[in-house]
Amino acid sequence: MVRISDRHIKSPAGPTTDGFGCPLKQLSINQALAGSDIAVFRKATSVMRLDQVKTSASDRGFVVGVSSLGGHTRRIYHQHHATNHDFTENSIYIRNLSEGYKADLSGPFDFLLLEISPASLIRIAEGAELPGVTSLAAETASKDIVLANLCRALTPALEKPEEASALFVDQMATAIGTYLVQRYGGRSIAASNRSRSLSRSHEQLAKSLLLENLDGNISISEVAKVCNLSRGYFIRAFRETTGMTPYQWLLSERVNRARELLRASNAPLAEVAIACGFADQSHFTRVFSSIAGLTPGNWRRNS
């Protein structure tokens, strides 16, 4: 799992704002992760009135913001007028970073931000079988519960990056990117009856690669490339073939291996956790309990 430092604007006195114009001194949460073609950030503050946010036009692509709080308002300044917007829980915005931005922000906020470069957007669209999508439609304070729920799944990875596998972050970034180009890319989705399942050889190859990287530190891109498939197609085909996403399948395999070790040895739980690709015993216990219905210790005693 790769954690990335937040981009910021430099001044002679050092960084004062992040890459989206937010004053760093007023942010209570400032987290970041690198996903497949998408940089993920979480920004939050309890300050009622922030310094004015202002960014210059750039070639960085698009930023998508998803609000997990209500009560935040923005007055956005356009060339000849200004508009006022109220953000509720699960409301979003989509902004083209090639356009300058200036806004007055009021009220606490907690946003998950997705930054997508122009080249990444093209790759995401091609993987979603929507070639030709090169932009996302602008949105401001509109509600999108589906996108909010997808993004919410990344919150634990932002809070505990040491427990987040590259496979999980990559898989979620692919799912989010696919949804964005389908919903906001301006292209209709053609129905297809084409089989989405993996061939037997691709299924065996993908599973072998995943098992060789039991800790999940292999990207969807790497596995899909070996199978000569796009990321989006690979995830859909893997799910149709196995009934699970690659990350869900790997978690299940980790727990199966843990069961074998718990049954056949007296190794400490911490050692079993590491041997099965978990970050530590606490991480192991949470995942094992959610799948097996018992803690590893109780499961060993009962078995």
mmCIF file of C-alpha atoms in Angstrom:
data_model
loop_
_atom_site.group_PDB
_atom_site.id
_atom_site.type_symbol
_atom_site.label_atom_id
_atom_site.label_comp_id
_atom_site.label_asym_id
_atom_site.label_seq_id
_atom_site.Cartn_x
_atom_site.Cartn_y
_atom_site.Cartn_z
ATOM 1 C CA MET A 1 0.000 0.000 0.000
ATOM 2 C CA VAL A 2 1.495 3.316 -1.019
ATOM 3 C CA ARG A 3 0.625 6.413 0.952
ATOM 4 C CA ILE A 4 1.185 9.712 -0.795
ATOM 5 C CA SER A 5 1.759 13.157 0.586
ATOM 6 C CA ASP A 6 -0.856 15.754 -0.215
ATOM 7 C CA ARG A 7 0.088 18.188 -2.956
ATOM 8 C CA HIS A 8 0.352 21.765 -1.863
ATOM 9 C CA ILE A 9 1.096 25.250 -3.098
ATOM 10 C CA LYS A 10 4.490 26.489 -2.025
ATOM 11 C CA SER A 11 5.172 29.980 -0.746
ATOM 12 C CA PRO A 12 8.355 31.566 0.677
ATOM 13 C CA ALA A 13 7.095 30.729 4.175
ATOM 14 C CA GLY A 14 6.334 27.110 3.250
ATOM 15 C CA PRO A 15 3.098 25.402 2.252
ATOM 16 C CA THR A 16 -0.040 27.197 3.416
ATOM 17 C CA THR A 17 -2.680 25.521 1.258
ATOM 18 C CA ASP A 18 -3.191 22.078 -0.200
ATOM 19 C CA GLY A 19 -3.561 21.331 -3.916
ATOM 20 C CA PHE A 20 -7.246 22.245 -3.830
ATOM 21 C CA GLY A 21 -6.749 25.626 -2.199
ATOM 22 C CA CYS A 22 -7.760 24.643 1.343
ATOM 23 C CA PRO A 23 -5.737 26.332 4.129
ATOM 24 C CA LEU A 24 -3.696 23.593 5.778
ATOM 25 C CA LYS A 25 -3.850 25.203 9.226
ATOM 26 C CA GLN A 26 -7.644 24.886 9.234
ATOM 27 C CA LEU A 27 -7.843 21.196 8.253
ATOM 28 C CA SER A 28 -8.450 18.747 11.112
ATOM 29 C CA ILE A 29 -8.192 15.723 8.770
ATOM 30 C CA ASN A 30 -5.818 15.648 5.807
ATOM 31 C CA GLN A 31 -5.304 12.098 4.507
ATOM 32 C CA ALA A 32 -4.278 10.668 1.148
ATOM 33 C CA LEU A 33 -3.922 7.363 -0.727
ATOM 34 C CA ALA A 34 -2.786 6.445 -4.217
ATOM 35 C CA GLY A 35 -5.244 4.266 -6.108
ATOM 36 C CA SER A 36 -5.275 2.974 -9.645
ATOM 37 C CA ASP A 37 -5.519 6.091 -11.834
ATOM 38 C CA ILE A 38 -7.197 7.961 -8.973
ATOM 39 C CA ALA A 39 -5.612 9.886 -6.102
ATOM 40 C CA VAL A 40 -7.859 9.752 -3.034
ATOM 41 C CA PHE A 41 -7.925 12.400 -0.314
ATOM 42 C CA ARG A 42 -9.967 13.077 2.798
ATOM 43 C CA LYS A 43 -10.265 16.683 3.962
ATOM 44 C CA ALA A 44 -12.217 17.801 7.018
ATOM 45 C CA THR A 45 -12.513 20.800 9.293
ATOM 46 C CA SER A 46 -14.649 21.946 12.215
ATOM 47 C CA VAL A 47 -13.976 25.623 11.493
ATOM 48 C CA MET A 48 -17.168 27.562 10.800
ATOM 49 C CA ARG A 49 -15.675 30.000 8.297
ATOM 50 C CA LEU A 50 -12.559 29.185 6.301
ATOM 51 C CA ASP A 51 -10.189 31.422 4.447
ATOM 52 C CA GLN A 52 -11.249 31.940 0.839
ATOM 53 C CA VAL A 53 -10.344 28.984 -1.380
ATOM 54 C CA LYS A 54 -8.711 29.900 -4.666
ATOM 55 C CA THR A 55 -6.882 27.804 -7.279
ATOM 56 C CA SER A 56 -5.505 28.601 -10.705
ATOM 57 C CA ALA A 57 -6.347 26.637 -13.840
ATOM 58 C CA SER A 58 -4.144 23.575 -14.366
ATOM 59 C CA ASP A 59 -3.860 20.460 -16.508
ATOM 60 C CA ARG A 60 -4.395 18.080 -13.575
ATOM 61 C CA GLY A 61 -7.770 16.863 -14.845
ATOM 62 C CA PHE A 62 -10.841 16.568 -12.611
ATOM 63 C CA VAL A 63 -11.652 16.553 -8.911
ATOM 64 C CA VAL A 64 -14.735 14.846 -7.512
ATOM 65 C CA GLY A 65 -15.836 15.688 -3.981
ATOM 66 C CA VAL A 66 -18.228 13.633 -1.840
ATOM 67 C CA SER A 67 -19.628 15.146 1.355
ATOM 68 C CA SER A 68 -20.276 13.029 4.437
ATOM 69 C CA LEU A 69 -21.699 15.958 6.440
ATOM 70 C CA GLY A 70 -24.536 18.422 6.042
ATOM 71 C CA GLY A 71 -24.459 22.085 6.903
ATOM 72 C CA HIS A 72 -21.625 23.169 4.613
ATOM 73 C CA THR A 73 -22.221 26.057 2.178
ATOM 74 C CA ARG A 74 -20.201 27.627 -0.625
ATOM 75 C CA ARG A 75 -20.414 30.863 -2.529
ATOM 76 C CA ILE A 76 -18.625 30.201 -5.815
ATOM 77 C CA TYR A 77 -17.417 33.127 -7.906
ATOM 78 C CA HIS A 78 -17.724 32.859 -11.687
ATOM 79 C CA GLN A 79 -16.526 35.352 -14.267
ATOM 80 C CA HIS A 80 -19.567 37.633 -14.094
ATOM 81 C CA HIS A 81 -21.643 36.290 -11.216
ATOM 82 C CA ALA A 82 -21.620 34.192 -8.040
ATOM 83 C CA THR A 83 -23.721 31.179 -7.023
ATOM 84 C CA ASN A 84 -24.610 29.798 -3.577
ATOM 85 C CA HIS A 85 -24.708 26.068 -2.813
ATOM 86 C CA ASP A 86 -25.731 23.994 0.239
ATOM 87 C CA PHE A 87 -23.992 20.648 0.716
ATOM 88 C CA THR A 88 -25.907 17.909 2.494
ATOM 89 C CA GLU A 89 -24.775 14.406 3.403
ATOM 90 C CA ASN A 90 -24.022 12.373 0.235
ATOM 91 C CA SER A 91 -23.940 15.452 -1.986
ATOM 92 C CA ILE A 92 -21.136 15.728 -4.517
ATOM 93 C CA TYR A 93 -19.348 18.106 -6.802
ATOM 94 C CA ILE A 94 -17.353 17.538 -9.977
ATOM 95 C CA ARG A 95 -14.925 20.243 -11.056
ATOM 96 C CA ASN A 96 -12.698 20.543 -14.111
ATOM 97 C CA LEU A 97 -9.315 21.684 -12.823
ATOM 98 C CA SER A 98 -8.573 23.359 -16.165
ATOM 99 C CA GLU A 99 -10.821 26.169 -14.917
ATOM 100 C CA GLY A 100 -9.820 28.590 -12.169
ATOM 101 C CA TYR A 101 -11.792 28.387 -8.927
ATOM 102 C CA LYS A 102 -12.633 30.845 -6.161
ATOM 103 C CA ALA A 103 -15.129 30.280 -3.369
ATOM 104 C CA ASP A 104 -16.071 31.359 0.152
ATOM 105 C CA LEU A 105 -16.644 28.316 2.386
ATOM 106 C CA SER A 106 -18.833 28.303 5.496
ATOM 107 C CA GLY A 107 -19.586 25.542 7.966
ATOM 108 C CA PRO A 108 -17.678 22.374 8.887
ATOM 109 C CA PHE A 109 -17.082 19.800 6.159
ATOM 110 C CA ASP A 110 -15.783 16.283 5.670
ATOM 111 C CA PHE A 111 -15.081 15.544 2.016
ATOM 112 C CA LEU A 112 -13.576 12.571 0.277
ATOM 113 C CA LEU A 113 -11.876 13.893 -2.878
ATOM 114 C CA LEU A 114 -10.938 11.991 -6.013
ATOM 115 C CA GLU A 115 -8.401 13.489 -8.416
ATOM 116 C CA ILE A 116 -8.337 12.002 -11.921
ATOM 117 C CA SER A 117 -5.875 13.096 -14.599
ATOM 118 C CA PRO A 118 -7.007 13.415 -18.251
ATOM 119 C CA ALA A 119 -4.941 10.345 -19.231
ATOM 120 C CA SER A 120 -6.351 8.341 -16.331
ATOM 121 C CA LEU A 121 -9.903 9.255 -17.303
ATOM 122 C CA ILE A 122 -9.307 7.923 -20.807
ATOM 123 C CA ARG A 123 -7.920 4.643 -19.408
ATOM 124 C CA ILE A 124 -10.854 4.295 -17.007
ATOM 125 C CA ALA A 125 -13.347 4.887 -19.838
ATOM 126 C CA GLU A 126 -11.650 2.338 -22.088
ATOM 127 C CA GLY A 127 -11.704 -0.220 -19.268
ATOM 128 C CA ALA A 128 -15.405 0.465 -18.787
ATOM 129 C CA GLU A 129 -15.954 -0.095 -22.524
ATOM 130 C CA LEU A 130 -16.869 3.557 -23.049
ATOM 131 C CA PRO A 131 -14.017 4.747 -25.281
ATOM 132 C CA GLY A 132 -14.154 8.390 -26.226
ATOM 133 C CA VAL A 133 -15.041 9.756 -22.792
ATOM 134 C CA THR A 134 -12.544 12.530 -22.074
ATOM 135 C CA SER A 135 -14.399 14.654 -19.533
ATOM 136 C CA LEU A 136 -16.897 14.526 -16.682
ATOM 137 C CA ALA A 137 -19.989 16.693 -16.478
ATOM 138 C CA ALA A 138 -19.796 19.490 -13.912
ATOM 139 C CA GLU A 139 -21.887 19.037 -10.763
ATOM 140 C CA THR A 140 -22.262 21.172 -7.652
ATOM 141 C CA ALA A 141 -24.031 20.027 -4.469
ATOM 142 C CA SER A 142 -26.111 17.359 -6.228
ATOM 143 C CA LYS A 143 -26.882 14.159 -4.320
ATOM 144 C CA ASP A 144 -25.411 10.805 -5.393
ATOM 145 C CA ILE A 145 -25.884 8.087 -2.787
ATOM 146 C CA VAL A 146 -24.310 5.370 -4.955
ATOM 147 C CA LEU A 147 -21.065 7.291 -5.376
ATOM 148 C CA ALA A 148 -21.096 8.269 -1.702
ATOM 149 C CA ASN A 149 -21.360 4.625 -0.616
ATOM 150 C CA LEU A 150 -18.586 3.547 -2.970
ATOM 151 C CA CYS A 151 -16.303 6.262 -1.633
ATOM 152 C CA ARG A 152 -17.232 5.555 1.973
ATOM 153 C CA ALA A 153 -15.695 2.090 1.603
ATOM 154 C CA LEU A 154 -12.291 3.787 1.279
ATOM 155 C CA THR A 155 -12.492 5.583 4.637
ATOM 156 C CA PRO A 156 -10.911 2.724 6.662
ATOM 157 C CA ALA A 157 -8.048 2.548 4.142
ATOM 158 C CA LEU A 158 -7.399 6.264 4.586
ATOM 159 C CA GLU A 159 -7.516 5.964 8.366
ATOM 160 C CA LYS A 160 -5.355 2.813 8.547
ATOM 161 C CA PRO A 161 -3.238 2.626 5.381
ATOM 162 C CA GLU A 162 -1.064 -0.073 6.968
ATOM 163 C CA GLU A 163 -4.054 -2.434 6.851
ATOM 164 C CA ALA A 164 -5.208 -1.484 3.348
ATOM 165 C CA SER A 165 -3.951 -3.719 0.576
ATOM 166 C CA ALA A 166 -3.123 -2.337 -2.843
ATOM 167 C CA LEU A 167 -5.562 -4.873 -4.284
ATOM 168 C CA PHE A 168 -8.479 -3.450 -2.285
ATOM 169 C CA VAL A 169 -7.692 0.207 -3.023
ATOM 170 C CA ASP A 170 -7.104 -0.562 -6.695
ATOM 171 C CA GLN A 171 -10.347 -2.530 -6.952
ATOM 172 C CA MET A 172 -12.383 0.227 -5.300
ATOM 173 C CA ALA A 173 -10.749 2.927 -7.440
ATOM 174 C CA THR A 174 -11.646 0.936 -10.559
ATOM 175 C CA ALA A 175 -15.256 0.537 -9.408
ATOM 176 C CA ILE A 176 -15.524 4.255 -8.604
ATOM 177 C CA GLY A 177 -13.903 5.288 -11.881
ATOM 178 C CA THR A 178 -16.215 3.023 -13.872
ATOM 179 C CA TYR A 179 -19.254 4.474 -12.143
ATOM 180 C CA LEU A 180 -18.093 8.041 -12.800
ATOM 181 C CA VAL A 181 -17.596 7.572 -16.538
ATOM 182 C CA GLN A 182 -20.891 5.690 -16.826
ATOM 183 C CA ARG A 183 -22.871 8.308 -14.892
ATOM 184 C CA TYR A 184 -21.094 11.562 -15.737
ATOM 185 C CA GLY A 185 -19.095 10.801 -18.889
ATOM 186 C CA GLY A 186 -21.906 11.721 -21.268
ATOM 187 C CA ARG A 187 -22.009 8.406 -23.140
ATOM 188 C CA SER A 188 -24.875 5.937 -23.158
ATOM 189 C CA ILE A 189 -24.149 2.397 -21.974
ATOM 190 C CA ALA A 190 -24.881 -0.165 -24.655
ATOM 191 C CA ALA A 191 -26.385 -3.422 -23.489
ATOM 192 C CA SER A 192 -24.243 -6.456 -24.156
ATOM 193 C CA ASN A 193 -24.973 -10.159 -23.998
ATOM 194 C CA ARG A 194 -21.323 -11.038 -24.332
ATOM 195 C CA SER A 195 -20.015 -13.492 -21.738
ATOM 196 C CA ARG A 196 -18.118 -11.831 -18.914
ATOM 197 C CA SER A 197 -16.640 -14.966 -17.371
ATOM 198 C CA LEU A 198 -12.943 -15.742 -17.349
ATOM 199 C CA SER A 199 -11.544 -18.605 -19.351
ATOM 200 C CA ARG A 200 -10.307 -21.531 -17.265
ATOM 201 C CA SER A 201 -6.678 -20.619 -17.959
ATOM 202 C CA HIS A 202 -7.228 -16.968 -17.026
ATOM 203 C CA GLU A 203 -9.076 -17.971 -13.869
ATOM 204 C CA GLN A 204 -6.243 -20.259 -12.764
ATOM 205 C CA LEU A 205 -3.609 -17.671 -13.648
ATOM 206 C CA ALA A 206 -5.394 -14.889 -11.772
ATOM 207 C CA LYS A 207 -5.940 -17.024 -8.673
ATOM 208 C CA SER A 208 -2.299 -18.146 -8.685
ATOM 209 C CA LEU A 209 -1.082 -14.550 -8.842
ATOM 210 C CA LEU A 210 -3.406 -13.500 -6.039
ATOM 211 C CA LEU A 211 -2.311 -16.394 -3.817
ATOM 212 C CA GLU A 212 1.329 -15.538 -4.462
ATOM 213 C CA ASN A 213 0.541 -12.111 -3.026
ATOM 214 C CA LEU A 214 -1.558 -13.144 -0.056
ATOM 215 C CA ASP A 215 -1.105 -9.756 1.624
ATOM 216 C CA GLY A 216 -2.940 -8.148 -1.285
ATOM 217 C CA ASN A 217 -0.049 -5.981 -2.374
ATOM 218 C CA ILE A 218 -0.575 -6.607 -6.042
ATOM 219 C CA SER A 219 -2.705 -4.322 -8.167
ATOM 220 C CA ILE A 220 -5.717 -5.193 -10.270
ATOM 221 C CA SER A 221 -3.780 -3.708 -13.185
ATOM 222 C CA GLU A 222 -0.958 -6.233 -12.774
ATOM 223 C CA VAL A 223 -3.273 -9.242 -12.669
ATOM 224 C CA ALA A 224 -5.445 -7.969 -15.521
ATOM 225 C CA LYS A 225 -2.381 -7.255 -17.661
ATOM 226 C CA VAL A 226 -1.117 -10.820 -17.300
ATOM 227 C CA CYS A 227 -4.560 -11.984 -18.458
ATOM 228 C CA ASN A 228 -4.456 -9.455 -21.312
ATOM 229 C CA LEU A 229 -7.654 -7.808 -20.072
ATOM 230 C CA SER A 230 -8.613 -4.295 -18.994
ATOM 231 C CA ARG A 231 -9.021 -3.666 -15.253
ATOM 232 C CA GLY A 232 -12.764 -3.119 -15.473
ATOM 233 C CA TYR A 233 -13.407 -6.164 -17.644
ATOM 234 C CA PHE A 234 -11.204 -8.353 -15.416
ATOM 235 C CA ILE A 235 -13.062 -7.387 -12.229
ATOM 236 C CA ARG A 236 -16.460 -8.018 -13.828
ATOM 237 C CA ALA A 237 -15.339 -11.329 -15.340
ATOM 238 C CA PHE A 238 -13.703 -12.498 -12.102
ATOM 239 C CA ARG A 239 -16.882 -11.712 -10.161
ATOM 240 C CA GLU A 240 -19.059 -13.562 -12.672
ATOM 241 C CA THR A 241 -16.725 -16.549 -12.616
ATOM 242 C CA THR A 242 -16.207 -16.856 -8.846
ATOM 243 C CA GLY A 243 -19.168 -14.988 -7.376
ATOM 244 C CA MET A 244 -16.749 -12.622 -5.627
ATOM 245 C CA THR A 245 -14.552 -9.668 -6.452
ATOM 246 C CA PRO A 246 -10.791 -10.397 -6.483
ATOM 247 C CA TYR A 247 -10.375 -8.769 -3.065
ATOM 248 C CA GLN A 248 -13.287 -10.702 -1.522
ATOM 249 C CA TRP A 249 -11.906 -13.943 -2.958
ATOM 250 C CA LEU A 250 -8.455 -13.247 -1.548
ATOM 251 C CA LEU A 251 -9.862 -12.440 1.895
ATOM 252 C CA SER A 252 -11.737 -15.742 1.823
ATOM 253 C CA GLU A 253 -8.534 -17.576 0.883
ATOM 254 C CA ARG A 254 -6.645 -15.857 3.707
ATOM 255 C CA VAL A 255 -9.266 -17.019 6.201
ATOM 256 C CA ASN A 256 -9.211 -20.563 4.769
ATOM 257 C CA ARG A 257 -5.441 -20.685 5.177
ATOM 258 C CA ALA A 258 -5.786 -19.344 8.707
ATOM 259 C CA ARG A 259 -8.278 -22.091 9.534
ATOM 260 C CA GLU A 260 -5.761 -24.707 8.362
ATOM 261 C CA LEU A 261 -2.984 -23.217 10.504
ATOM 262 C CA LEU A 262 -5.231 -22.834 13.543
ATOM 263 C CA ARG A 263 -6.373 -26.450 13.260
ATOM 264 C CA ALA A 264 -2.954 -27.973 12.561
ATOM 265 C CA SER A 265 -0.659 -25.966 14.829
ATOM 266 C CA ASN A 266 -0.355 -24.177 18.134
ATOM 267 C CA ALA A 267 1.298 -21.144 16.569
ATOM 268 C CA PRO A 268 0.457 -17.837 18.297
ATOM 269 C CA LEU A 269 -2.334 -15.879 16.664
ATOM 270 C CA ALA A 270 0.067 -13.064 15.789
ATOM 271 C CA GLU A 271 2.192 -15.513 13.764
ATOM 272 C CA VAL A 272 -0.868 -16.949 12.023
ATOM 273 C CA ALA A 273 -1.958 -13.407 11.151
ATOM 274 C CA ILE A 274 1.337 -12.545 9.450
ATOM 275 C CA ALA A 275 1.537 -15.922 7.694
ATOM 276 C CA CYS A 276 -1.896 -15.331 6.179
ATOM 277 C CA GLY A 277 -1.182 -11.832 4.905
ATOM 278 C CA PHE A 278 -2.827 -9.723 7.621
ATOM 279 C CA ALA A 279 -1.229 -6.538 8.905
ATOM 280 C CA ASP A 280 -1.340 -7.673 12.554
ATOM 281 C CA GLN A 281 -3.354 -9.766 15.020
ATOM 282 C CA SER A 282 -6.019 -7.070 15.430
ATOM 283 C CA HIS A 283 -6.590 -6.864 11.674
ATOM 284 C CA PHE A 284 -6.664 -10.685 11.490
ATOM 285 C CA THR A 285 -9.240 -10.943 14.285
ATOM 286 C CA ARG A 286 -11.603 -8.403 12.719
ATOM 287 C CA VAL A 287 -11.553 -9.994 9.257
ATOM 288 C CA PHE A 288 -11.654 -13.603 10.510
ATOM 289 C CA SER A 289 -14.597 -12.833 12.826
ATOM 290 C CA SER A 290 -16.569 -11.111 10.071
ATOM 291 C CA ILE A 291 -16.213 -14.138 7.768
ATOM 292 C CA ALA A 292 -16.117 -17.102 10.182
ATOM 293 C CA GLY A 293 -18.511 -15.711 12.803
ATOM 294 C CA LEU A 294 -16.020 -16.433 15.628
ATOM 295 C CA THR A 295 -12.750 -14.940 16.757
ATOM 296 C CA PRO A 296 -9.670 -16.983 15.728
ATOM 297 C CA GLY A 297 -9.126 -18.058 19.334
ATOM 298 C CA ASN A 298 -12.692 -19.283 19.790
ATOM 299 C CA TRP A 299 -12.670 -20.984 16.407
ATOM 300 C CA ARG A 300 -9.453 -22.870 17.324
ATOM 301 C CA ARG A 301 -10.932 -24.054 20.628
ATOM 302 C CA ASN A 302 -14.166 -25.183 18.973
ATOM 303 C CA SER A 303 -12.408 -26.986 16.158
#
